[in-house]
C-alpha positions as a printed NumPy array, in Angstrom:
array([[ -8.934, -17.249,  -1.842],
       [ -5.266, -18.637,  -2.036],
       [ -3.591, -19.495,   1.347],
       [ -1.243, -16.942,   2.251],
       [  2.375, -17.234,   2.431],
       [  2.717, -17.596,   6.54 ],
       [ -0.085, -20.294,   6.646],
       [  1.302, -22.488,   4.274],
       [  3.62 , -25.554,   4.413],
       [  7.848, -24.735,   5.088],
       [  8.661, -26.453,   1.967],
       [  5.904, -23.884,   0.111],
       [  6.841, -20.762,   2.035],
       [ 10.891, -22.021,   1.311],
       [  9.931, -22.106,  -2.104],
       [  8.532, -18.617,  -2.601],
       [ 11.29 , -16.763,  -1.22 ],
       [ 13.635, -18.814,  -3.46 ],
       [ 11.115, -17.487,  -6.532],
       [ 11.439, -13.988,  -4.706],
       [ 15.252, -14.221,  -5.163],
       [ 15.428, -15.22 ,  -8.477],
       [ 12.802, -12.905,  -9.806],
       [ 14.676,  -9.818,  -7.941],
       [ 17.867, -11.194,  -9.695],
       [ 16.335, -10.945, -13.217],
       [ 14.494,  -7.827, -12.671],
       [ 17.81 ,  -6.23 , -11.706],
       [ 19.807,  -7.724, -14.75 ],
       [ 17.349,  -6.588, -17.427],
       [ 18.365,  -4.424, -20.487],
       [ 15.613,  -1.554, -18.686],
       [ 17.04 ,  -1.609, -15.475],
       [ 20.488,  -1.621, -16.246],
       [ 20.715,   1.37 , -18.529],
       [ 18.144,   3.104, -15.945],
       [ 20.719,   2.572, -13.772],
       [ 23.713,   3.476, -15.721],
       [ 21.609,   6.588, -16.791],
       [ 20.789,   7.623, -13.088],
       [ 24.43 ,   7.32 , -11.696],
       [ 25.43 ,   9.768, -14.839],
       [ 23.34 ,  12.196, -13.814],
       [ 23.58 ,  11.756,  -9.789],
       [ 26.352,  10.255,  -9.103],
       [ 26.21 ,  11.451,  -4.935],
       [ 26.623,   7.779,  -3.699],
       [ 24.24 ,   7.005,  -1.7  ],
       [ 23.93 ,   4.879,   1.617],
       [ 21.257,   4.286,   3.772],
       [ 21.209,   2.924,   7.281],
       [ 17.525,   1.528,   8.373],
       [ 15.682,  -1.114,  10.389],
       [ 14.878,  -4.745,   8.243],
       [ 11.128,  -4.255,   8.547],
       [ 10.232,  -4.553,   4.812],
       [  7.866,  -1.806,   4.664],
       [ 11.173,   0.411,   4.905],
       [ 11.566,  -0.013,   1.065],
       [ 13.819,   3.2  ,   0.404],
       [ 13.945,   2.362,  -3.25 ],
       [ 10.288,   1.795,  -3.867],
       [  9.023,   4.723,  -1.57 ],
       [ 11.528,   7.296,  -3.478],
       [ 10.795,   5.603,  -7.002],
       [ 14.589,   5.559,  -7.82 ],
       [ 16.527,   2.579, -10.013],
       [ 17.087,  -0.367,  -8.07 ],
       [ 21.015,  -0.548,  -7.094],
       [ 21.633,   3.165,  -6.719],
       [ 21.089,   3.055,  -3.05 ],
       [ 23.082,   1.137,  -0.971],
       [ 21.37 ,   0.058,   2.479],
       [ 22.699,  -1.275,   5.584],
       [ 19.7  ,  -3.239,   7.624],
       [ 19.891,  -4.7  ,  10.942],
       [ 17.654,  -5.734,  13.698],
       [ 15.888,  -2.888,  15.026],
       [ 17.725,  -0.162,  12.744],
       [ 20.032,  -0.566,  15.511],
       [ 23.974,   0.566,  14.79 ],
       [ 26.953,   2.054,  15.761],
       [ 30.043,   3.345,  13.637],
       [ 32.489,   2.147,  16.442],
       [ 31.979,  -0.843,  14.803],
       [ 34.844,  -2.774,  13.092],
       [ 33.317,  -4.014,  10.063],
       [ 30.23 ,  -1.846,   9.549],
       [ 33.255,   1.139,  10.212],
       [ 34.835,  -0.687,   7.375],
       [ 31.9  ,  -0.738,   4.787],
       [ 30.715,   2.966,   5.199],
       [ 34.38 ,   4.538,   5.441],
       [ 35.193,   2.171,   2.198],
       [ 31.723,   3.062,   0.129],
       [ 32.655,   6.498,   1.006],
       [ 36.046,   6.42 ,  -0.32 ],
       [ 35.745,   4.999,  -3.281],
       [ 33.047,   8.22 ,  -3.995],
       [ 36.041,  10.306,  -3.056],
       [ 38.308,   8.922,  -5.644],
       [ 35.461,   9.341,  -8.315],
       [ 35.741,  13.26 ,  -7.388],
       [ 31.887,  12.136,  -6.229],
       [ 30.451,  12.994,  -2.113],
       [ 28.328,  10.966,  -0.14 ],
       [ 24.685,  11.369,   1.713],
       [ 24.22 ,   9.388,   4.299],
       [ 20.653,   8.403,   5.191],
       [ 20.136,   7.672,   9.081],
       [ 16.431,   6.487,   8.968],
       [ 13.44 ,   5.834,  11.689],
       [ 10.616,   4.555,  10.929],
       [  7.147,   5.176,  13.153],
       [  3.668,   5.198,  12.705],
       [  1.382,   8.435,  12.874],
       [ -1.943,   6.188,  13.149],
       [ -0.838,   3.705,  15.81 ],
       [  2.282,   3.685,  17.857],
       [  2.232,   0.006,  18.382],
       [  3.13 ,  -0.028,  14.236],
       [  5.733,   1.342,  15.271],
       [  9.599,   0.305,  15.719],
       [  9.349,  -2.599,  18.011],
       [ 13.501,  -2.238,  18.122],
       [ 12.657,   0.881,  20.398],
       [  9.557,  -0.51 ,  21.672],
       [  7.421,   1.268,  19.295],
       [  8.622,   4.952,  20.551],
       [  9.659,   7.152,  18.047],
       [ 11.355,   9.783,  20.041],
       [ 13.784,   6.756,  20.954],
       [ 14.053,   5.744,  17.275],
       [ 15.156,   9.476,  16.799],
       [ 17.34 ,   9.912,  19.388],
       [ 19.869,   6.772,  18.281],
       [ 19.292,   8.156,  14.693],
       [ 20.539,  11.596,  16.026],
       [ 23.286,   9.571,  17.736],
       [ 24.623,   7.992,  14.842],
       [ 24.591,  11.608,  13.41 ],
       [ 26.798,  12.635,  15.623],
       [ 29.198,   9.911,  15.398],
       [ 29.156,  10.413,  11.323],
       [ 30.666,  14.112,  12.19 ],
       [ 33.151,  12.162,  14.297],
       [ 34.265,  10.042,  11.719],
       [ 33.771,  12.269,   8.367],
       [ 33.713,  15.799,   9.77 ],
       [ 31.695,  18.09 ,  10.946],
       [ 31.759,  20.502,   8.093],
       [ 29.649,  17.87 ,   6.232],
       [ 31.061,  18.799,   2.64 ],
       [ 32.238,  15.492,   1.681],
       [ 29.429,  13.079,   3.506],
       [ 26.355,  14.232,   4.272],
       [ 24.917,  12.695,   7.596],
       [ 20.587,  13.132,   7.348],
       [ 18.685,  11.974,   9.935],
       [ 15.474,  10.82 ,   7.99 ],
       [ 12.072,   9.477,   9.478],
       [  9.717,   7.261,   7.377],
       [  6.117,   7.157,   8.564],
       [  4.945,   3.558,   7.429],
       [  1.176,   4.49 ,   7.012],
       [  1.783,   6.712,   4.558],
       [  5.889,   5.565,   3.186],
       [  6.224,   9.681,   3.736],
       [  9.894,  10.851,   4.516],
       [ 10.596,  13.401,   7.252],
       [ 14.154,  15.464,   7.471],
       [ 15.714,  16.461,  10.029],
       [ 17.662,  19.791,  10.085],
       [ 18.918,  21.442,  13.3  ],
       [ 16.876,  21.721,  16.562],
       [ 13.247,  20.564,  15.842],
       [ 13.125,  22.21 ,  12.039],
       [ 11.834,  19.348,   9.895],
       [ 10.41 ,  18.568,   6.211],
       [  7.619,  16.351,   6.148],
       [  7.058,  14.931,   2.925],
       [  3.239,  13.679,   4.213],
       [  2.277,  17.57 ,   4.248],
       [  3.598,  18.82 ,   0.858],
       [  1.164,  18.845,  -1.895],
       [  1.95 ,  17.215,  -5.392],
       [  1.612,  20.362,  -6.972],
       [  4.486,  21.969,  -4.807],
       [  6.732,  19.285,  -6.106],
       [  9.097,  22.41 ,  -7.634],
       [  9.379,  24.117,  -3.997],
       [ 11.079,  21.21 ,  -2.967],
       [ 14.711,  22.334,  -3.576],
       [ 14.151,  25.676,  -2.113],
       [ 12.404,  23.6  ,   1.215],
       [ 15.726,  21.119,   1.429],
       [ 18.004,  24.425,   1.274],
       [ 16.275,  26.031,   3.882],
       [ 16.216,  22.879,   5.892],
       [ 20.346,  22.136,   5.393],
       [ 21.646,  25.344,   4.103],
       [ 25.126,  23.486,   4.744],
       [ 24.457,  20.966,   2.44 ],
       [ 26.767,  20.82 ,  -0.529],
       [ 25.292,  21.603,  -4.129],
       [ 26.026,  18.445,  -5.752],
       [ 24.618,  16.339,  -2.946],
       [ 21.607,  18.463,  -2.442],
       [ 20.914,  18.139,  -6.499],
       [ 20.778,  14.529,  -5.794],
       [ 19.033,  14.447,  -2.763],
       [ 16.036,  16.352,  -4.557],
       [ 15.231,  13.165,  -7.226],
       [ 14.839,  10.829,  -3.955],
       [ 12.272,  13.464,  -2.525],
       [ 10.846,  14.131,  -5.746],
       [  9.905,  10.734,  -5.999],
       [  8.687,  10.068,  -2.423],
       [  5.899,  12.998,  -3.206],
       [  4.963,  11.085,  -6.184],
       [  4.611,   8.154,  -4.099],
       [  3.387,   9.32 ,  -0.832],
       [  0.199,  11.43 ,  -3.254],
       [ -0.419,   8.402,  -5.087],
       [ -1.386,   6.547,  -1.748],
       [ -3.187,   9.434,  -0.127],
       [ -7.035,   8.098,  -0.252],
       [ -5.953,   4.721,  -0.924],
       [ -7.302,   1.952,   1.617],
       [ -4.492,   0.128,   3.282],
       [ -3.94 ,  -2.918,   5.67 ],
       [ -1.856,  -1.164,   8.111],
       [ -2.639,  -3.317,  10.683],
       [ -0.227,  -6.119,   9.906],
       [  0.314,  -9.214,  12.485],
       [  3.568,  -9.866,  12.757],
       [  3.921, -13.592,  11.167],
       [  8.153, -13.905,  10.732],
       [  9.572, -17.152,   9.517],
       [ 12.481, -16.203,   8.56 ],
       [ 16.068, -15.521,  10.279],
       [ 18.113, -13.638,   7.807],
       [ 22.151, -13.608,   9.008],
       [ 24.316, -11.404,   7.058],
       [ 23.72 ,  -9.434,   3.737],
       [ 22.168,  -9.666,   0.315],
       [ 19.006,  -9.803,   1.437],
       [ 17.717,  -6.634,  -1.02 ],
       [ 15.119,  -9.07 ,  -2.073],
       [ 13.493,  -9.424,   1.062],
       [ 10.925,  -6.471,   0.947],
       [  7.884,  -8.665,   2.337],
       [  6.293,  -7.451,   5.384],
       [  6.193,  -9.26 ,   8.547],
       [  8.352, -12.594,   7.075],
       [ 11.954, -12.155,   7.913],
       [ 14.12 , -11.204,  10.732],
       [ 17.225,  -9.462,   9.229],
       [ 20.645,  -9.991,  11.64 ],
       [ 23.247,  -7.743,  10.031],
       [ 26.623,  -8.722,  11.024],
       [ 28.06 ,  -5.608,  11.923],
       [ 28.208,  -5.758,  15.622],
       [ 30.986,  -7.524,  17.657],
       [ 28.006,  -9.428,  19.519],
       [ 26.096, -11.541,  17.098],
       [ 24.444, -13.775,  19.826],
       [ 22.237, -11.533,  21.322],
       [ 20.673, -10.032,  18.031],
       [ 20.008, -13.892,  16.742],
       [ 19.007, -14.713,  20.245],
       [ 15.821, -12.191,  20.003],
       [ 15.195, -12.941,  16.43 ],
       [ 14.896, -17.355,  17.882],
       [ 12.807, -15.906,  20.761],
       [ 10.492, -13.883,  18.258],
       [ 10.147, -17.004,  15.836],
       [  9.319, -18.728,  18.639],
       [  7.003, -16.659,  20.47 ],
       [  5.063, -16.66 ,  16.451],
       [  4.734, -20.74 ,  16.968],
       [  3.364, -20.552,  19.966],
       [  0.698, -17.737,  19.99 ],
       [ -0.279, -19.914,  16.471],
       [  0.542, -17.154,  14.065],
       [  2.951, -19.812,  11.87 ],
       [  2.923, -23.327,  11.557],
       [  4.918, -25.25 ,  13.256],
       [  6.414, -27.166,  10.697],
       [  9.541, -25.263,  10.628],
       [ 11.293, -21.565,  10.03 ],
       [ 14.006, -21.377,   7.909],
       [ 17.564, -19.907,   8.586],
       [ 19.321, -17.985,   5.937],
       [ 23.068, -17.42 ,   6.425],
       [ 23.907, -14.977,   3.371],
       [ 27.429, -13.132,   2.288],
       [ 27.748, -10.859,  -1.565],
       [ 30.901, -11.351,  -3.176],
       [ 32.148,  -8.793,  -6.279],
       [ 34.05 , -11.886,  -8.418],
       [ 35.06 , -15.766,  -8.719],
       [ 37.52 , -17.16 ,  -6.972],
       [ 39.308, -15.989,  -3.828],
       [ 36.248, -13.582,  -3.181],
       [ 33.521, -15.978,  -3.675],
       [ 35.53 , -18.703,  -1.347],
       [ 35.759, -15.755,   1.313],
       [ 32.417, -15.574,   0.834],
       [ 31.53 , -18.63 ,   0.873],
       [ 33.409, -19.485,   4.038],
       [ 31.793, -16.686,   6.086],
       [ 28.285, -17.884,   5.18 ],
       [ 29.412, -21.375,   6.208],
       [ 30.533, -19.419,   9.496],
       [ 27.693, -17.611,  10.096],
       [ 25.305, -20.473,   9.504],
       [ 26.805, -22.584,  11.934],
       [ 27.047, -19.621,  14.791],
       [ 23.102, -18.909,  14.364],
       [ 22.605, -22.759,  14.603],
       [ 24.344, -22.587,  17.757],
       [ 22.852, -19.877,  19.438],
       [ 19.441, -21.243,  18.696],
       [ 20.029, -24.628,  19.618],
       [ 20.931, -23.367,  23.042],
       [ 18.662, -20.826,  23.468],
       [ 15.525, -22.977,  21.916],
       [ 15.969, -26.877,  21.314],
       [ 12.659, -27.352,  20.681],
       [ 12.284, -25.034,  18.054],
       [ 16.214, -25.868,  16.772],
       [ 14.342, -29.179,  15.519],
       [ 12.145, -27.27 ,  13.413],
       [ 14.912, -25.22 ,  11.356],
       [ 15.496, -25.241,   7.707],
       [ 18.762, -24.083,   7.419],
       [ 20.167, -22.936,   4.151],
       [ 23.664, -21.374,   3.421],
       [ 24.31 , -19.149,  -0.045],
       [ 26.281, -16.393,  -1.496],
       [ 25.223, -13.569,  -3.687],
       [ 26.826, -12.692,  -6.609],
       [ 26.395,  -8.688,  -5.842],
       [ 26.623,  -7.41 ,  -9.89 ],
       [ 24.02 ,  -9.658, -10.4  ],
       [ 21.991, -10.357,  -7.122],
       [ 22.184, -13.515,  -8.05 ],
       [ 21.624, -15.49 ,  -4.703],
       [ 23.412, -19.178,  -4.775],
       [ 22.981, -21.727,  -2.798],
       [ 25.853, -23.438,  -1.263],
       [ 24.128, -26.109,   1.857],
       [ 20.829, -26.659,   2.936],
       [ 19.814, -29.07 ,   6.458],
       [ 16.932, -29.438,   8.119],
       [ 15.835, -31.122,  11.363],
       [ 17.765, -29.214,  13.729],
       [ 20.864, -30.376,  12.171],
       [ 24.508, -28.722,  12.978]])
């Protein structure tokens, strides 16, 4: 049996997720994946943003079956956001906008993720209690209304749980009224549109049309598990602090820590992802050889928007180094730090600086 990834050497486990990137990068770029996606925005052109936790089993993509680059997540510690702030404010309010001047709406997916077989699977962000997860979803709900309206004809705010034992989507309507994608059978596949109008009879045509292929294709994927054996029961083994975005190839389970840097306080988010890294070391779940740090920012084109980009890595790399070197010397000595951009048309992830040792 080969070793697996967490038990092997830093330089090894480095050297995978590098593969990772680049094989994402290609898969993206080919001929088949292009035109799927060209084809798919022609007929659905909704846009489509998701807000979730970075646990990789929350693979929205995979789970719904749809063209890789159609939807465009937001991940952060925890699934934890707000809209107050500044710059993830900026991102949604400018993805939305440019919709609007396509004549095109927006849905915005608020997700939760829990576990229906063992509540310790479960969000750890929350402290593994759903109704907690659901609640800040609802909040963020709310504070979509604020921002967008609450007539909900141009964006579309859906509070959406994913159950990770069986990658099944729940809705949310109203009050308690819910569609659980886990209890539909394949063969009702065509009731589905009916179900989501019932569910949001406010929802806009158009965005409800394009809703229905992401639901569609959960079914397909939540009956093709159903009987399946799977390891649920997954030891959390990260080795990995991710700061900043980019990181849409960075679907494994249990490796990597994702620090979005939408919140005014960076510190505390990269504080708990060092004292998780750390607690792994300890209780002998990694090696303790080293973790690495990756310090990420997408850029749309050469030149003044790659050096932006470019600089902001540089920035963020240097903050997380100094928040872990406070907070945890010892294990500050033991970081593989590595700084890149990503080329977003492309997801083409470059590095730009790479240190070990603990080095600032």
């Amino acid at each position: 049996m080969p070793t697996p990834l967490h038990d092997r050497p830093i330089s090894d486990r480095i050297k995978a997720l590098q593969a990772l990137s680049r094989q994402h990068a290609a898969n993206y770029c080919s001929s088949s994946a292009t035109l799927a996606r060209e084809r798919y925005l022609a007929q659905h052109p909704t846009r489509l943003l998701v807000l979730k936790c970075m646990d990789g089993r929350i693979h929205i993509p995979h789970a719904t079956r749809t063209p890789l680059g159609i939807i465009t997540p937001f991940r952060n510690l925890g699934g934890i956001f707000n809209l107050g702030w500044p710059y993830l404010g900026e991102l949604i309010t400018e993805a939305v906008a440019e919709g609007i001047r396509a004549g095109h709406g927006s849905l915005l997916m608020i997700t939760y993720h829990f576990s229906r077989g063992e509540r310790l699977r479960g969000c750890s962000g929350f402290g593994c209690e759903a109704g907690a997860a659901l609640a800040h979803a609802r909040q963020i709900r709310a504070q979509a209304e604020q921002l967008f309206g609450q007539d909900h004809q141009h964006v579309y705010p859906l509070v959406c749980g994913f159950e990770t034992d069986t990658d099944a989507l729940i809705l949310h309507g109203e009050g308690d009224d819910t569609l659980d994608i886990g209890n539909i059978d394949a063969a009702d596949g065509d009731s589905l549109g009916a179900r989501v109008a019932a569910l949001c009879p406010d929802m806009p045509a158009d965005i409800r049309r394009d809703l229905l292929p992401l639901m569609e294709g959960n079914l397909a994927h939540a009956s093709s598990l159903r009987g399946v054996a799977r390891h649920l029961d997954i030891e959390h083994r990260e080795w990995v602090i991710c700061v900043g975005r980019g990181f849409d190839f960075l679907h494994l389970p249990n490796t990597a820590l994702i620090v979005g840097p939408y919140g005014p306080d960076l510190a505390e988010p990269i504080g708990t992802a060092a004292d998780i890294i750390d607690a792994n070391m300890a209780a002998g779940r990694i090696p303790e050889d080293g973790f690495m740090l990756l310090a990420s920012t997408p850029f749309q084109a050469v030149g003044v928007d790659r050096a932006r980009a470019e600089l902001k890595s540089h920035f963020l790399a240097d903050f997380a180094t100094k928040v872990i070197h406070q907070r945890h010397p010892w294990l500050a000595e033991r970081m593989h730090r590595h700084t890149a951009v990503v080329h977003w048309p492309t997801r083409r992830l470059d590095l730009i600086d790479t240190r070990s040792g603990g080095s600032r």
